[in-house]
mmCIF file of C-alpha atoms and ligand atoms in Angstrom:
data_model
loop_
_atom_site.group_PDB
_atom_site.id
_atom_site.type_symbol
_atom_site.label_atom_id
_atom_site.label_comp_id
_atom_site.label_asym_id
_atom_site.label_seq_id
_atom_site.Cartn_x
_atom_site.Cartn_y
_atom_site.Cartn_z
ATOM 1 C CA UNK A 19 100.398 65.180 126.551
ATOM 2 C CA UNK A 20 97.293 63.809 125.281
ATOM 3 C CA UNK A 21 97.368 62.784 121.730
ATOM 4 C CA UNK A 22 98.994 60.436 119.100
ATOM 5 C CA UNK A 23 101.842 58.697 119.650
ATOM 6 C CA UNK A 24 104.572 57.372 117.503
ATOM 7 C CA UNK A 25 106.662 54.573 118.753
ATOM 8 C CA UNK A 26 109.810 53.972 117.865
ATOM 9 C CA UNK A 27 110.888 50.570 118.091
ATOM 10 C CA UNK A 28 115.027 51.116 117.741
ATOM 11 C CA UNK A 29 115.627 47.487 117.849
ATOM 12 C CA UNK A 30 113.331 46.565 115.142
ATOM 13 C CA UNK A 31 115.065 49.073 112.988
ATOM 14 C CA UNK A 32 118.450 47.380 113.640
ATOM 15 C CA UNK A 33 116.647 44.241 113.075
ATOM 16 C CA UNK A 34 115.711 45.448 109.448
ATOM 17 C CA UNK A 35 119.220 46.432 109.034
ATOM 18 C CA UNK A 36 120.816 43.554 110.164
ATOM 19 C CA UNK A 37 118.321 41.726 107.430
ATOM 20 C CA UNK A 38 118.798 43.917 104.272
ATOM 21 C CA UNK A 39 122.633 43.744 105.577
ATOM 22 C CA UNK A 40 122.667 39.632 105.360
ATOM 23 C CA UNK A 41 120.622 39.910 102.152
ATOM 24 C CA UNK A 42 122.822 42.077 100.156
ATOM 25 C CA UNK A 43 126.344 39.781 100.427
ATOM 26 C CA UNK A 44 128.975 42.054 100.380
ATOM 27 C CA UNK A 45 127.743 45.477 99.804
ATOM 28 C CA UNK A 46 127.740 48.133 102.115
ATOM 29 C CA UNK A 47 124.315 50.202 102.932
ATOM 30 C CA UNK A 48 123.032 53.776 102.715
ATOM 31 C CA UNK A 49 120.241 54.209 104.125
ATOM 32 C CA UNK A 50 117.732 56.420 103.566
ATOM 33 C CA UNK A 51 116.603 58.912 106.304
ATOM 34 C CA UNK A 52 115.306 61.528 104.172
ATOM 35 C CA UNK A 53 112.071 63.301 105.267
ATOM 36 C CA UNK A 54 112.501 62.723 109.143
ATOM 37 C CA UNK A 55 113.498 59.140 108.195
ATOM 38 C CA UNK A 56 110.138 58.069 106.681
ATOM 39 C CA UNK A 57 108.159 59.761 109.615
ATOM 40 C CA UNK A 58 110.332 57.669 111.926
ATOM 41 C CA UNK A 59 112.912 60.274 113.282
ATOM 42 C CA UNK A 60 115.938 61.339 111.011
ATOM 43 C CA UNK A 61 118.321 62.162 114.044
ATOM 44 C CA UNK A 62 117.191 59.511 116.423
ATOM 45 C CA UNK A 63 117.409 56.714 113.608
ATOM 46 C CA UNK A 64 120.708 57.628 111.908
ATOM 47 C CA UNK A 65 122.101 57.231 115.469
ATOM 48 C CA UNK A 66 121.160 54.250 115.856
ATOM 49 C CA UNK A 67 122.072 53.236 112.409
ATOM 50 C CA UNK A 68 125.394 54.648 112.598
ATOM 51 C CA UNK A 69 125.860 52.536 116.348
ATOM 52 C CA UNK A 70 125.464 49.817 114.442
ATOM 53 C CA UNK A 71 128.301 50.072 111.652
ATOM 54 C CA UNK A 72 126.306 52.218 108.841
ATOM 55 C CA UNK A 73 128.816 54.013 106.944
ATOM 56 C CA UNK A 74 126.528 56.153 104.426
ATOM 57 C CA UNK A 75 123.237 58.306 105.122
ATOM 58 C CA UNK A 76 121.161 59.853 102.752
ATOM 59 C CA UNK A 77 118.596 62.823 102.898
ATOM 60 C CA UNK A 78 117.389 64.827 100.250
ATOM 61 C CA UNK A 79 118.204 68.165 100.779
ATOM 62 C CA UNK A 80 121.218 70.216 102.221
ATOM 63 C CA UNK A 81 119.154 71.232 105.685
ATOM 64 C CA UNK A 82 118.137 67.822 106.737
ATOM 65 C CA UNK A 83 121.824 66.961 106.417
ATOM 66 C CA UNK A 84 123.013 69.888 108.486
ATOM 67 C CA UNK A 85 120.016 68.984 110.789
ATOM 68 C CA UNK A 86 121.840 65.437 111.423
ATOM 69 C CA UNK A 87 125.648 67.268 111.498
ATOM 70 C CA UNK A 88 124.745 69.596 114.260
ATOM 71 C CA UNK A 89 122.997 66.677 116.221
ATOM 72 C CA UNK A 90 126.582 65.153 116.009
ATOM 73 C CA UNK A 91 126.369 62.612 113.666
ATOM 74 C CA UNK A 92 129.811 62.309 111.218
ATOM 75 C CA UNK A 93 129.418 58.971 109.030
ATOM 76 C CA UNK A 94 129.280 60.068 104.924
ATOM 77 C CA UNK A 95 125.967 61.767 104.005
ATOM 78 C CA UNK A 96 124.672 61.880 100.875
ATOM 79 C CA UNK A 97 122.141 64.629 99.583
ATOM 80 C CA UNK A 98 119.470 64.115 96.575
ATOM 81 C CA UNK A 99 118.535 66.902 95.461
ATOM 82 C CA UNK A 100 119.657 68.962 92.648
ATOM 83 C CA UNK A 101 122.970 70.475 93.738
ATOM 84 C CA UNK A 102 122.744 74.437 94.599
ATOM 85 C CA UNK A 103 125.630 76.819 94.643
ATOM 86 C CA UNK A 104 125.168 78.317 97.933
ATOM 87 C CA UNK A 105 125.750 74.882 99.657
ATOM 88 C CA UNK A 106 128.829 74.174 97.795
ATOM 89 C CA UNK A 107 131.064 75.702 100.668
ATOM 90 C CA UNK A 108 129.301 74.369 103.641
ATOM 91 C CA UNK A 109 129.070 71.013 101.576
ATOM 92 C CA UNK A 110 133.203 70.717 101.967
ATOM 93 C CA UNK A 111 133.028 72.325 105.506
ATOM 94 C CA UNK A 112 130.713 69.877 106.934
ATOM 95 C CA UNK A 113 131.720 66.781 104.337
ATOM 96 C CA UNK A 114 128.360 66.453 102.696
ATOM 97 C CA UNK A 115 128.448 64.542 99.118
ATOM 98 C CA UNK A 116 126.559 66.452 96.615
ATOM 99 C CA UNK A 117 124.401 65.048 93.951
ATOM 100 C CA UNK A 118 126.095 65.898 90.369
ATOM 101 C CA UNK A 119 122.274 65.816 88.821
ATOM 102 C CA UNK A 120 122.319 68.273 85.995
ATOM 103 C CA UNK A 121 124.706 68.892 82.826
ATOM 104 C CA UNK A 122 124.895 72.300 84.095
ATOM 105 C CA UNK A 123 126.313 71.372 87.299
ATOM 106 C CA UNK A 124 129.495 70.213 86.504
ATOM 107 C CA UNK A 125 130.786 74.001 85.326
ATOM 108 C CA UNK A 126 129.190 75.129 88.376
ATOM 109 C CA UNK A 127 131.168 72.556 90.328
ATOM 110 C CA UNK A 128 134.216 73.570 88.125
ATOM 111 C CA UNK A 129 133.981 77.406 89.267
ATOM 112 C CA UNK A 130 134.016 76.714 92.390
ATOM 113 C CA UNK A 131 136.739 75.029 92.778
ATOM 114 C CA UNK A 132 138.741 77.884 89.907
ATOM 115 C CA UNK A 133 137.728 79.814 92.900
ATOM 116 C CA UNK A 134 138.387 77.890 96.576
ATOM 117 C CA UNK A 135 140.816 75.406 95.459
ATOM 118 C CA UNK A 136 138.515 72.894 97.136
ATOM 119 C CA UNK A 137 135.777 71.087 95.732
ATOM 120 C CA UNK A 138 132.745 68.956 97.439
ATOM 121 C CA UNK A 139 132.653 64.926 96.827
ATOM 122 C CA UNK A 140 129.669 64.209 95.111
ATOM 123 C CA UNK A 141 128.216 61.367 93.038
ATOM 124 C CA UNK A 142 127.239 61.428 89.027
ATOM 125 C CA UNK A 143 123.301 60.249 89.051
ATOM 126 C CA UNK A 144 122.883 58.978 85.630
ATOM 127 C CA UNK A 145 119.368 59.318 84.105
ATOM 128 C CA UNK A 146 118.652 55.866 83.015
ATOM 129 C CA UNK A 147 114.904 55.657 82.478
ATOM 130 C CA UNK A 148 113.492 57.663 85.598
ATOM 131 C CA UNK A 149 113.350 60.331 83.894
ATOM 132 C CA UNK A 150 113.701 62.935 87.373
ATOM 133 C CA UNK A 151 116.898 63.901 88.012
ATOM 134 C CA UNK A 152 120.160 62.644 86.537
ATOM 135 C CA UNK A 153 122.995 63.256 83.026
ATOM 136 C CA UNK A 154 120.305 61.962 80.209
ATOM 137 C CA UNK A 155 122.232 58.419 79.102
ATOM 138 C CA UNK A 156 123.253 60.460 76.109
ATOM 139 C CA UNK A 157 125.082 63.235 77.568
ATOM 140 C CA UNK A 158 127.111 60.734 80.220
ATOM 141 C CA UNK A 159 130.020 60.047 77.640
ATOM 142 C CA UNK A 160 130.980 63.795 77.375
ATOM 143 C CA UNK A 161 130.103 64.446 81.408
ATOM 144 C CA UNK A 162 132.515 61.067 82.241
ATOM 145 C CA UNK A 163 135.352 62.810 79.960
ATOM 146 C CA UNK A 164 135.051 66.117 81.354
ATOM 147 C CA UNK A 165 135.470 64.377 84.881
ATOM 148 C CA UNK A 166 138.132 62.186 84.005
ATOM 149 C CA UNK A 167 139.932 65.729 82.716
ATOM 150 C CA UNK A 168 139.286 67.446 85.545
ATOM 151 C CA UNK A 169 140.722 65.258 88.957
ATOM 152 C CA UNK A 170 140.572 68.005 90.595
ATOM 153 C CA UNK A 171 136.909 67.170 90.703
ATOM 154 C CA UNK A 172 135.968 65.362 93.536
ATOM 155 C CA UNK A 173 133.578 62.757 91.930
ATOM 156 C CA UNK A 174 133.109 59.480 94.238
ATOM 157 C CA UNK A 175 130.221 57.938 93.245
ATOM 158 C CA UNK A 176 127.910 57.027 89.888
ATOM 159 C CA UNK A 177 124.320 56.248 90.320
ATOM 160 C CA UNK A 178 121.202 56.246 88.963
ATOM 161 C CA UNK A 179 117.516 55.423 90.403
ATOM 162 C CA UNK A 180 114.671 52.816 89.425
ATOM 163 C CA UNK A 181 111.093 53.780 88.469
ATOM 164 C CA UNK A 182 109.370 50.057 88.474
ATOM 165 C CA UNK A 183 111.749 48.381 91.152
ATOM 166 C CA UNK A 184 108.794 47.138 93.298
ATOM 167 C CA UNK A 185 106.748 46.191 90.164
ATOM 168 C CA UNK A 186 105.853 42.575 89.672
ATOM 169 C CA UNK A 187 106.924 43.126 85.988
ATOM 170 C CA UNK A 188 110.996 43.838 86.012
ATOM 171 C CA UNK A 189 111.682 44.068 82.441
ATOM 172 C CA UNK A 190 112.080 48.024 82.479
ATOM 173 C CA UNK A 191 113.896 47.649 85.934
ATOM 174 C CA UNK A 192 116.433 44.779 83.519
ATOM 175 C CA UNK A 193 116.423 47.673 80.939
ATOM 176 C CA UNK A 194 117.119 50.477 83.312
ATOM 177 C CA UNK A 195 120.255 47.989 84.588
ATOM 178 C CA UNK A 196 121.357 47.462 81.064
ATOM 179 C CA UNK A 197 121.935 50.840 80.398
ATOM 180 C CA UNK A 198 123.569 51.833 83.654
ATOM 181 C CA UNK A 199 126.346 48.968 82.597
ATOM 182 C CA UNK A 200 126.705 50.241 79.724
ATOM 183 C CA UNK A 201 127.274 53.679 81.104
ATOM 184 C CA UNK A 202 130.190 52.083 83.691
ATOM 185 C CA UNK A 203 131.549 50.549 80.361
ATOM 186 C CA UNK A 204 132.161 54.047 79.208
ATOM 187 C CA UNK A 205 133.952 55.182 82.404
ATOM 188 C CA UNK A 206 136.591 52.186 82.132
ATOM 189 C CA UNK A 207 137.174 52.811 78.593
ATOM 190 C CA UNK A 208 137.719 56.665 79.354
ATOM 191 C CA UNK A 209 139.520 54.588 82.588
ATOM 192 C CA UNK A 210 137.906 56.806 85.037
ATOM 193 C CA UNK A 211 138.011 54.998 88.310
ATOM 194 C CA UNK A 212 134.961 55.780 90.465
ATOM 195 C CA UNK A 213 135.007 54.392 94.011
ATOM 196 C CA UNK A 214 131.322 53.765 94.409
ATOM 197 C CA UNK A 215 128.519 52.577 91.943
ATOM 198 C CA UNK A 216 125.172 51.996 93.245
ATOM 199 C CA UNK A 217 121.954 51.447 91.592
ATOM 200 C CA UNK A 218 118.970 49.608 94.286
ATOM 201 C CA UNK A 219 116.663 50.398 97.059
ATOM 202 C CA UNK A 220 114.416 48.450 99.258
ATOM 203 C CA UNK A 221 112.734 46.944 95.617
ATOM 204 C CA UNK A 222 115.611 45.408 93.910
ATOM 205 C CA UNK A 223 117.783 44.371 97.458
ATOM 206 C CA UNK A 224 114.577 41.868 96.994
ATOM 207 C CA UNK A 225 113.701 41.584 93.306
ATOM 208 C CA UNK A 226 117.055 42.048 91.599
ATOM 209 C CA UNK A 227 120.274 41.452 93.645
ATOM 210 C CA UNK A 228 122.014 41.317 90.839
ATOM 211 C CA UNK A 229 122.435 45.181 90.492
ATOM 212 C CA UNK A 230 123.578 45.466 94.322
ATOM 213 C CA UNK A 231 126.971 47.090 93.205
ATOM 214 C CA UNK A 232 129.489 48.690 95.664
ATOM 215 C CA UNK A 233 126.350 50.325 97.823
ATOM 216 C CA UNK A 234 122.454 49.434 97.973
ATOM 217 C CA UNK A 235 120.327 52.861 98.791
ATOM 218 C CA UNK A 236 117.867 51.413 101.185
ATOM 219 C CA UNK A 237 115.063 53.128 103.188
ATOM 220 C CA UNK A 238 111.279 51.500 103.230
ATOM 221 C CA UNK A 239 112.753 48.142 104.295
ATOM 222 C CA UNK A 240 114.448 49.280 106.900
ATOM 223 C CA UNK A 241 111.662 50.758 108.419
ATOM 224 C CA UNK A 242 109.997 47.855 108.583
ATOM 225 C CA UNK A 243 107.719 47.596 105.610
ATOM 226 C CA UNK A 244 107.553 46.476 102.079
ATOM 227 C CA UNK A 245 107.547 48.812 99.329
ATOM 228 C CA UNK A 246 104.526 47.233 97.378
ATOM 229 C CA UNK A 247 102.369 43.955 97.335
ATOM 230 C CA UNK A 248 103.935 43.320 94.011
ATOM 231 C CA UNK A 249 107.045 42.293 95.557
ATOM 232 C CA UNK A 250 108.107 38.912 97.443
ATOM 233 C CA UNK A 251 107.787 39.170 101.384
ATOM 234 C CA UNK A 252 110.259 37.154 102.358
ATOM 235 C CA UNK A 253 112.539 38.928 104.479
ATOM 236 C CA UNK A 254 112.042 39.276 108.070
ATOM 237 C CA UNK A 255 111.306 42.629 108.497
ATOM 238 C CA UNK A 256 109.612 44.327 111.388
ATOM 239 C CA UNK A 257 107.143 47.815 111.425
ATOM 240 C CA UNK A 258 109.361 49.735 113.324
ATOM 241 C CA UNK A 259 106.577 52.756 114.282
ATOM 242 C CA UNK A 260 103.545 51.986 116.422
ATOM 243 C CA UNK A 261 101.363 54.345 115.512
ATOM 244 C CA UNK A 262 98.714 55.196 118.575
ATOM 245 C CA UNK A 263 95.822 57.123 119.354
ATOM 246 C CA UNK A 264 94.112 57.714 122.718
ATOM 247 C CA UNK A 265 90.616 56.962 124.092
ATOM 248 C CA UNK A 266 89.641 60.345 125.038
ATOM 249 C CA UNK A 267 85.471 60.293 125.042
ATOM 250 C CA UNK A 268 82.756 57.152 125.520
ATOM 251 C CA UNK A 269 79.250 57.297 124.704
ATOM 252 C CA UNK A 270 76.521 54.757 124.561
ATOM 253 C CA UNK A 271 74.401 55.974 121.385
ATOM 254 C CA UNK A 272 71.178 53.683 120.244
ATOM 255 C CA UNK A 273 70.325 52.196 116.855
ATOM 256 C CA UNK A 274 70.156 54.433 113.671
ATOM 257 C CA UNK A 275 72.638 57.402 115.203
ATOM 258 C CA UNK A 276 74.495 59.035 112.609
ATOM 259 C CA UNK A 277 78.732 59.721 113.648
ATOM 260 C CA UNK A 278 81.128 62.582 112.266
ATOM 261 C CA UNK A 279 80.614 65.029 109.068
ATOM 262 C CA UNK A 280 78.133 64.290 106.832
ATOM 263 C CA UNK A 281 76.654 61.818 108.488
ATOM 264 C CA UNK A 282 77.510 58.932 106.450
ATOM 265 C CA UNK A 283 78.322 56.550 109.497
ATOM 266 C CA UNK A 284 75.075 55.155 111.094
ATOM 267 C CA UNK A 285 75.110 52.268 114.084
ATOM 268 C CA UNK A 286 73.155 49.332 112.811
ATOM 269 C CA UNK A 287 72.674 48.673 116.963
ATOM 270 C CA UNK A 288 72.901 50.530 120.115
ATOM 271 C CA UNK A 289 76.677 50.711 120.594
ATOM 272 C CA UNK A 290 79.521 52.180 122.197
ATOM 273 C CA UNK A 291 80.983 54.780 120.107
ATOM 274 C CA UNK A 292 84.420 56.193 121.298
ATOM 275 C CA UNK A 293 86.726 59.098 120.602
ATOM 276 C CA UNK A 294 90.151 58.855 119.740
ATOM 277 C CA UNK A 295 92.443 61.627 119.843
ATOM 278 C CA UNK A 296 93.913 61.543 116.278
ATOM 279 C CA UNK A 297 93.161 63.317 113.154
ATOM 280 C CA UNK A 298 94.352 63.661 108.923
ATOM 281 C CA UNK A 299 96.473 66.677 110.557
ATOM 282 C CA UNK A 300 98.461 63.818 112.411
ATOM 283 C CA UNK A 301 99.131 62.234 109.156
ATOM 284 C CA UNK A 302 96.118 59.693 110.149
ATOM 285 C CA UNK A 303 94.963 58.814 106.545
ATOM 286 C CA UNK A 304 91.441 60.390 106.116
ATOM 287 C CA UNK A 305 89.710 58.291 103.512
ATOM 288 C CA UNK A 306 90.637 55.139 105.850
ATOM 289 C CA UNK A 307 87.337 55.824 107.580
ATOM 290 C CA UNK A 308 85.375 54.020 104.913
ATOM 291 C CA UNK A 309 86.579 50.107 105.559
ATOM 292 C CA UNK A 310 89.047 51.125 107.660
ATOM 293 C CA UNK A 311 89.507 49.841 111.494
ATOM 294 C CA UNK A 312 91.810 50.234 114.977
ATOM 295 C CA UNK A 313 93.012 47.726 116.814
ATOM 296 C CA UNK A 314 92.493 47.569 120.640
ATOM 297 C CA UNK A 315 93.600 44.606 123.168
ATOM 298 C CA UNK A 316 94.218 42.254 120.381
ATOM 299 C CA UNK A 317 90.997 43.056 118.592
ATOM 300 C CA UNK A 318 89.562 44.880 115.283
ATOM 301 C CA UNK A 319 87.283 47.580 115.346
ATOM 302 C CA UNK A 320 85.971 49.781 112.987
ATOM 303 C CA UNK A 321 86.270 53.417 112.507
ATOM 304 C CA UNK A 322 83.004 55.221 112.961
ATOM 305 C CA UNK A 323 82.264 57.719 110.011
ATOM 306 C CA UNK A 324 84.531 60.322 108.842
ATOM 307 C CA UNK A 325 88.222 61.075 109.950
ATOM 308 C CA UNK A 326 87.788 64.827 111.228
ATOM 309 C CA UNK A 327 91.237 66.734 111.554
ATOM 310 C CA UNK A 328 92.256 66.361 115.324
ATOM 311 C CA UNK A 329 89.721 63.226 116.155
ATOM 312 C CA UNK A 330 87.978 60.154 115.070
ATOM 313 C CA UNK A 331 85.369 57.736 116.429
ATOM 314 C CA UNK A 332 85.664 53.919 116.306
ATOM 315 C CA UNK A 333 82.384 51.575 117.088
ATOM 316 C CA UNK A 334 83.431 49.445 120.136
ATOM 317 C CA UNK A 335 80.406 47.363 120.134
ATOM 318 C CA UNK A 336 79.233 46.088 123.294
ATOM 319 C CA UNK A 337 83.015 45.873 124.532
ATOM 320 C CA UNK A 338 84.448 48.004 127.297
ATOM 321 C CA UNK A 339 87.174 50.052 126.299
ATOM 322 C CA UNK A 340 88.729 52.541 128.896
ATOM 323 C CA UNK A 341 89.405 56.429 128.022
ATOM 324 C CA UNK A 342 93.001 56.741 128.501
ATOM 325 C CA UNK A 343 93.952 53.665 126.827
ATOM 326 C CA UNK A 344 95.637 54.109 123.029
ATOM 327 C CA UNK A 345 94.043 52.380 120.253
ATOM 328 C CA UNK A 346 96.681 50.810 117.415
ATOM 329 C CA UNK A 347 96.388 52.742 114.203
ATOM 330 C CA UNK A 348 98.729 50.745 112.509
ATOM 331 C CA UNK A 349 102.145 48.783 113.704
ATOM 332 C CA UNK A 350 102.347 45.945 115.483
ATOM 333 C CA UNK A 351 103.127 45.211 119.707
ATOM 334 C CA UNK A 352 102.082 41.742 121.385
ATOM 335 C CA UNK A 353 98.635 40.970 120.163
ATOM 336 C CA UNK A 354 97.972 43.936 118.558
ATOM 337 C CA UNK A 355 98.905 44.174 115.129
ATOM 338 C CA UNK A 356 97.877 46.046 111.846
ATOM 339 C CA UNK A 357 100.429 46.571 109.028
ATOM 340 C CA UNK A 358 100.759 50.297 107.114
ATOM 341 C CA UNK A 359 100.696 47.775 104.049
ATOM 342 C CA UNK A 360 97.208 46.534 104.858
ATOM 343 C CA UNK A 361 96.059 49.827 105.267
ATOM 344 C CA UNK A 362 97.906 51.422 102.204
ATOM 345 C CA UNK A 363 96.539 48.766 100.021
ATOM 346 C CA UNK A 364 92.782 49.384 100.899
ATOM 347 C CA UNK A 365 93.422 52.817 100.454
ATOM 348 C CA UNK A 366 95.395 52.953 97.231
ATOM 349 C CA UNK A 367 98.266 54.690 98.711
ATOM 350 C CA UNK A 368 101.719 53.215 99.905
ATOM 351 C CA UNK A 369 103.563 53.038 102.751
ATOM 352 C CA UNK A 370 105.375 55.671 101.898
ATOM 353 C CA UNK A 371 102.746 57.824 101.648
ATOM 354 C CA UNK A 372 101.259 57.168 105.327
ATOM 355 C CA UNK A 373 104.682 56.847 107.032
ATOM 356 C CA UNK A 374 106.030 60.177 105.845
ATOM 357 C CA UNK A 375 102.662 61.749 106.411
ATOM 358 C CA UNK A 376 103.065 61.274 110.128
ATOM 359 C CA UNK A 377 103.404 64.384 111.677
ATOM 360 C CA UNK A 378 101.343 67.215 113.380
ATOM 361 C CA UNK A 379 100.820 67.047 117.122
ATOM 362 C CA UNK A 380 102.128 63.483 116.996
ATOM 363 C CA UNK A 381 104.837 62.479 119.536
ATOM 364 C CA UNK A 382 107.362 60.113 119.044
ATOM 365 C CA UNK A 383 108.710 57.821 122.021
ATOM 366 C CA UNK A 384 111.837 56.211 121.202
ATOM 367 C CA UNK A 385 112.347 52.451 122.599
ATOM 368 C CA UNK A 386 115.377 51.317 122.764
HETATM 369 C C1 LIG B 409 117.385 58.343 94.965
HETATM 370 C C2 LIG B 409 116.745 57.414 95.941
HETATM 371 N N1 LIG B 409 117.418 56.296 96.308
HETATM 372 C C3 LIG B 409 116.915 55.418 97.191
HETATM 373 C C4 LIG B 409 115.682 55.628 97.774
HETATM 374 C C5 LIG B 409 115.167 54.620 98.773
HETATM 375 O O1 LIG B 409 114.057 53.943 98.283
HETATM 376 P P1 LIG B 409 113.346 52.816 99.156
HETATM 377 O O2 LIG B 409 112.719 53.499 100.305
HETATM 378 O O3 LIG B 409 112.363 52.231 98.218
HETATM 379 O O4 LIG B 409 114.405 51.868 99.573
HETATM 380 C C6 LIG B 409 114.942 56.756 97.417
HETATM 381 C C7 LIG B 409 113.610 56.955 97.988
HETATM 382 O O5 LIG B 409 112.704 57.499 97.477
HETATM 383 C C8 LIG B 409 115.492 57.675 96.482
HETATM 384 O O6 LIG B 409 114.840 58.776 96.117
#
């Protein structure tokens, strides 16, 4: 089918993973293949992660984890989202680890199990200056108690989440840790003994290693890009999608012809202005149009006025370009390389913005 194209380089995300894995020493990985694994591909991606030796998965909520238990995948998942009474059964049927999020959710955890005799594993996400979901810091000494009362309770894991990981300033991120340690100092004074503690993602595995704990949470990174420009760049990480858009129309248009809505694009000389088969309901970011370019064979070129919802037009100059050939809308192969960072910075968005985004009528191409 005609149209853009997402493809999936599988060996560049086991490439990322084998990085972040050497990075982090001794701690094991969960990674992150919430919301169709950045864009990438939940099922196709946790397959491959799991082929290589990943032990822990995490999605947000409890349908994309039966989405990757029915396509046959068994390692531990982990869900993020605020835990929900209806799940709690499947949860133990189908070994899912709930997120204890809420001081309300441990009686809700507790009647369950009054009830069913069984009770889901989950983890205890400590609010410790995210202020989203997770026990406020000054709740966490009664919640640990009522845990450590209760073994019956199936608790395997305390964590909590950064806001300012992939800042160039740490000192909240250093005051965020502080107050986590403090919060495992209360659990081995109450001499609760929780299996797993983890704490990073893709911004402290390269900022702050030093709250790597029993498990890193990592997603950006492993697909390949870095969460912001704030943070160092030097792990050897590859874009794993290469995002693509076909040559569908060619037209020779002279000097002082105005392209797309509104007419804000006008050639400067006679030029060859083509149509690619992309559009913002692809995920292809629309305000990109105003400095933003493709890359074909190797070389720049820019986008030609507005990004309309199905199509845009680039300015190929006097160059020949070929309808049927894809343009590179970001990702890299051979010559042809532009990085969702670039773009993302330009734009004032992220990368996790335009990877996550990618979706309508684009089709994804797995390589293995
Ligand atoms: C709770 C939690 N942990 C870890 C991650 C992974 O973050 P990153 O993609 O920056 O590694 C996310 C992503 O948003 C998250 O919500």
């Amino acid at each position: 089918m005609v149209g853009p194209k997402a493809y999936i380089h599988l060996d560049r995300l086991i490439h990322n993973y084998r990085v972040v894995h050497d990075r982090i020493g001794g701690s094991s990985m969960m990674c992150v293949v919430k919301a169709n694994g950045y864009g990438h591909g939940a099922i196709e991606c946790s397959k491959a992660l799991v082929n290589e030796g990943c032990k822990f998965l995490a999605v947000f909520n409890f349908n994309e984890a039966m989405e990757l238990r029915k396509a046959g995948i068994q390692t531990n998942i982990m869900i993020f989202s605020r835990m929900q009474k209806d799940f709690l059964e499947d949860a133990v049927t189908n070994n899912i680890t709930m997120n204890l999020s809420g001081v309300n959710d441990i009686a809700m955890l507790e009647e369950f199990e009054k009830q069913t005799g069984t009770c889901p594993k989950f983890h205890l996400k400590v609010d410790t200056g995210m202020n989203r979901l997770g026990i406020p810091f000054d709740k966490a000494n009664d919640l640990l108690r009522e845990i450590s009362a209760n073994p019956q309770l199936n608790c395997e894991g305390i964590y909590s989440h950064y806001a300012t990981a992939d800042e160039g300033d740490l000192s909240y991120a250093e005051w965020q840790l502080e107050q986590f340690k403090l919060v495992l100092s209360l659990a081995d004074e109450i001499g609760l003994k929780i299996k797993y503690r983890h704490f990073s993602n893709s911004g402290t595995v390269i900022n702050m290693t030093e709250s790597n704990f029993d498990i890193v949470r990592v997603g950006m990174l492993l697909y390949g890009a870095f969460p912001s420009d704030e943070v160092p760049t030097d792990l050897d990480i590859k874009p794993v999608m290469e995002y693509r858009g076909p040559i569908v129309s060619l037209r020779r248009v002279t000097a002082g012809t105005k392209v797309s809505y509104g007419g804000v694009w006008e050639s400067r000389n006679d030029t060859t202005i083509g149509v690619i088969q992309t559009g913002f309901a692809d995920g292809f970011p629309r305000n990109w149009y105003e400095s933003g370019y493709v890359v074909y064979k190797g070389k720049p070129y820019p986008i030609a006025g507005r990004v309309c919802m199905d199509q845009f037009m680039v300015d190929f100059g006097d160059d020949r370009a070929e309808i049927g050939d894809e343009v590179l809308l970001f990702g890299e192969n051979g010559n042809d390389s532009l990085h969702m960072e670039e773009i993302a910075l330009q734009i004032n968005s992220t990368p996790y913005v335009l990877s996550t985004g990618i979706h309508g009528r684009t089709e994804r191409i797995y390589l293995p």
